[in-house]
């Protein structure tokens, strides 16, 4: 029996954790934030892949068999490679000594890694009427065109326009989500997005920090335009995934607990976690 692992480069994945815990309150969770090396948004594909791989393997070694990448940048730049390369290797090749060396691949041993982009994409078709969708995200996620490519698979008639919002995550982590400065920078990027495509009627928040800017977003976004936060859809998708994969579901422990780990200062993590979760958490330092 194992907890469900959640990885993020920083704190934004806590919005995903919050919804997962709400949807699956009896499950055990283990959250790992690579806060010492955040942000990932402007880093290269190779670096994001390597950092994400290290974190996933760490969570595997700590007992998780199912890991959710609660980070859009990691989902965009690392998920597919991890699924197609690392999970297909044998336990002896991944450099994680706590995993038992076996001839079978990690997939055959029951290990899985899922992301946050596809669950959001799958529902977007029923949320847009104009078939024009905007994505606000980090520079890395926008450059990857992951949302554009994924949406095209499900809904080829939808036009997707991306807008990088490089300061938004930093504003959230600085505790300035409700400030006038936050409103200024949110309005600036939303205006730029809608200038690119005035027909947009649905905007995806393609970074897990952004739900904390919801008040500023509602002021900046015109009436009638949907704002899509990911957490709810990721949580529903995971619940459905576990129903469809009872063997994986059976491995998930049920104690309603949550453990938190950070590669940076536990005190700093506790301060930021309180902003995201509105509760105190116990957190331990960990090295990758």
PDB file of N, CA and C in Angstrom, residues 6-9 11-16 31 68-72 74-75 114-116 208:
ATOM      1  N   UNK A   6       2.601  13.679  -5.171  1.00  0.00           N
ATOM      2  CA  UNK A   6       2.343  14.896  -5.934  1.00  0.00           C
ATOM      3  C   UNK A   6       3.646  15.676  -5.990  1.00  0.00           C
ATOM      4  N   UNK A   7       4.081  16.001  -7.199  1.00  0.00           N
ATOM      5  CA  UNK A   7       5.316  16.766  -7.350  1.00  0.00           C
ATOM      6  C   UNK A   7       5.046  18.101  -8.015  1.00  0.00           C
ATOM      7  N   UNK A   8       5.706  19.129  -7.505  1.00  0.00           N
ATOM      8  CA  UNK A   8       5.687  20.435  -8.164  1.00  0.00           C
ATOM      9  C   UNK A   8       7.049  21.076  -7.963  1.00  0.00           C
ATOM     10  N   UNK A   9       7.407  21.968  -8.888  1.00  0.00           N
ATOM     11  CA  UNK A   9       8.662  22.693  -8.747  1.00  0.00           C
ATOM     12  C   UNK A   9       8.608  23.665  -7.579  1.00  0.00           C
ATOM     13  N   UNK A  11       5.207  25.765  -5.146  1.00  0.00           N
ATOM     14  CA  UNK A  11       4.053  25.712  -4.257  1.00  0.00           C
ATOM     15  C   UNK A  11       2.731  25.569  -4.993  1.00  0.00           C
ATOM     16  N   UNK A  12       2.704  25.875  -6.284  1.00  0.00           N
ATOM     17  CA  UNK A  12       1.449  25.867  -7.019  1.00  0.00           C
ATOM     18  C   UNK A  12       0.733  24.535  -6.993  1.00  0.00           C
ATOM     19  N   UNK A  13       1.498  23.450  -6.941  1.00  0.00           N
ATOM     20  CA  UNK A  13       0.896  22.128  -6.899  1.00  0.00           C
ATOM     21  C   UNK A  13       0.038  21.902  -5.671  1.00  0.00           C
ATOM     22  N   UNK A  14       0.177  22.782  -4.682  1.00  0.00           N
ATOM     23  CA  UNK A  14      -0.681  22.669  -3.500  1.00  0.00           C
ATOM     24  C   UNK A  14      -2.142  22.915  -3.853  1.00  0.00           C
ATOM     25  N   UNK A  15      -2.409  23.689  -4.925  1.00  0.00           N
ATOM     26  CA  UNK A  15      -3.803  23.871  -5.358  1.00  0.00           C
ATOM     27  C   UNK A  15      -4.348  22.576  -5.943  1.00  0.00           C
ATOM     28  N   UNK A  16      -3.467  21.785  -6.554  1.00  0.00           N
ATOM     29  CA  UNK A  16      -3.871  20.468  -7.053  1.00  0.00           C
ATOM     30  C   UNK A  16      -4.080  19.516  -5.885  1.00  0.00           C
ATOM     31  N   UNK A  31       3.518  15.008  -0.739  1.00  0.00           N
ATOM     32  CA  UNK A  31       3.798  16.156  -1.600  1.00  0.00           C
ATOM     33  C   UNK A  31       5.278  16.501  -1.535  1.00  0.00           C
ATOM     34  N   UNK A  68       1.568  12.247  -9.389  1.00  0.00           N
ATOM     35  CA  UNK A  68       0.927  13.283 -10.194  1.00  0.00           C
ATOM     36  C   UNK A  68       1.891  14.456 -10.320  1.00  0.00           C
ATOM     37  N   UNK A  69       2.189  14.868 -11.541  1.00  0.00           N
ATOM     38  CA  UNK A  69       2.991  16.071 -11.745  1.00  0.00           C
ATOM     39  C   UNK A  69       2.056  17.273 -11.625  1.00  0.00           C
ATOM     40  N   UNK A  70       2.010  17.865 -10.442  1.00  0.00           N
ATOM     41  CA  UNK A  70       1.115  18.981 -10.191  1.00  0.00           C
ATOM     42  C   UNK A  70       1.713  20.286 -10.667  1.00  0.00           C
ATOM     43  N   UNK A  71       2.365  20.256 -11.800  1.00  0.00           N
ATOM     44  CA  UNK A  71       3.110  21.387 -12.342  1.00  0.00           C
ATOM     45  C   UNK A  71       2.952  21.364 -13.854  1.00  0.00           C
ATOM     46  N   UNK A  72       2.488  22.456 -14.427  1.00  0.00           N
ATOM     47  CA  UNK A  72       2.281  22.495 -15.870  1.00  0.00           C
ATOM     48  C   UNK A  72       3.591  22.421 -16.640  1.00  0.00           C
ATOM     49  N   UNK A  74       6.434  20.954 -15.759  1.00  0.00           N
ATOM     50  CA  UNK A  74       6.911  19.568 -15.720  1.00  0.00           C
ATOM     51  C   UNK A  74       6.042  18.673 -16.588  1.00  0.00           C
ATOM     52  N   UNK A  75       4.723  18.892 -16.552  1.00  0.00           N
ATOM     53  CA  UNK A  75       3.823  18.097 -17.383  1.00  0.00           C
ATOM     54  C   UNK A  75       4.106  18.330 -18.862  1.00  0.00           C
ATOM     55  N   UNK A 114       1.326  10.697 -13.936  1.00  0.00           N
ATOM     56  CA  UNK A 114       0.283  11.416 -14.666  1.00  0.00           C
ATOM     57  C   UNK A 114       0.517  12.919 -14.554  1.00  0.00           C
ATOM     58  N   UNK A 115      -0.031  13.686 -15.500  1.00  0.00           N
ATOM     59  CA  UNK A 115       0.146  15.130 -15.492  1.00  0.00           C
ATOM     60  C   UNK A 115      -1.159  15.877 -15.311  1.00  0.00           C
ATOM     61  N   UNK A 116      -1.082  17.207 -15.436  1.00  0.00           N
ATOM     62  CA  UNK A 116      -2.262  18.044 -15.202  1.00  0.00           C
ATOM     63  C   UNK A 116      -2.827  18.641 -16.482  1.00  0.00           C
ATOM     64  N   UNK A 208      -0.405  26.269 -11.868  1.00  0.00           N
ATOM     65  CA  UNK A 208      -1.170  25.951 -10.668  1.00  0.00           C
ATOM     66  C   UNK A 208      -1.106  27.045  -9.603  1.00  0.00           C
TER      67      UNK A 208
END
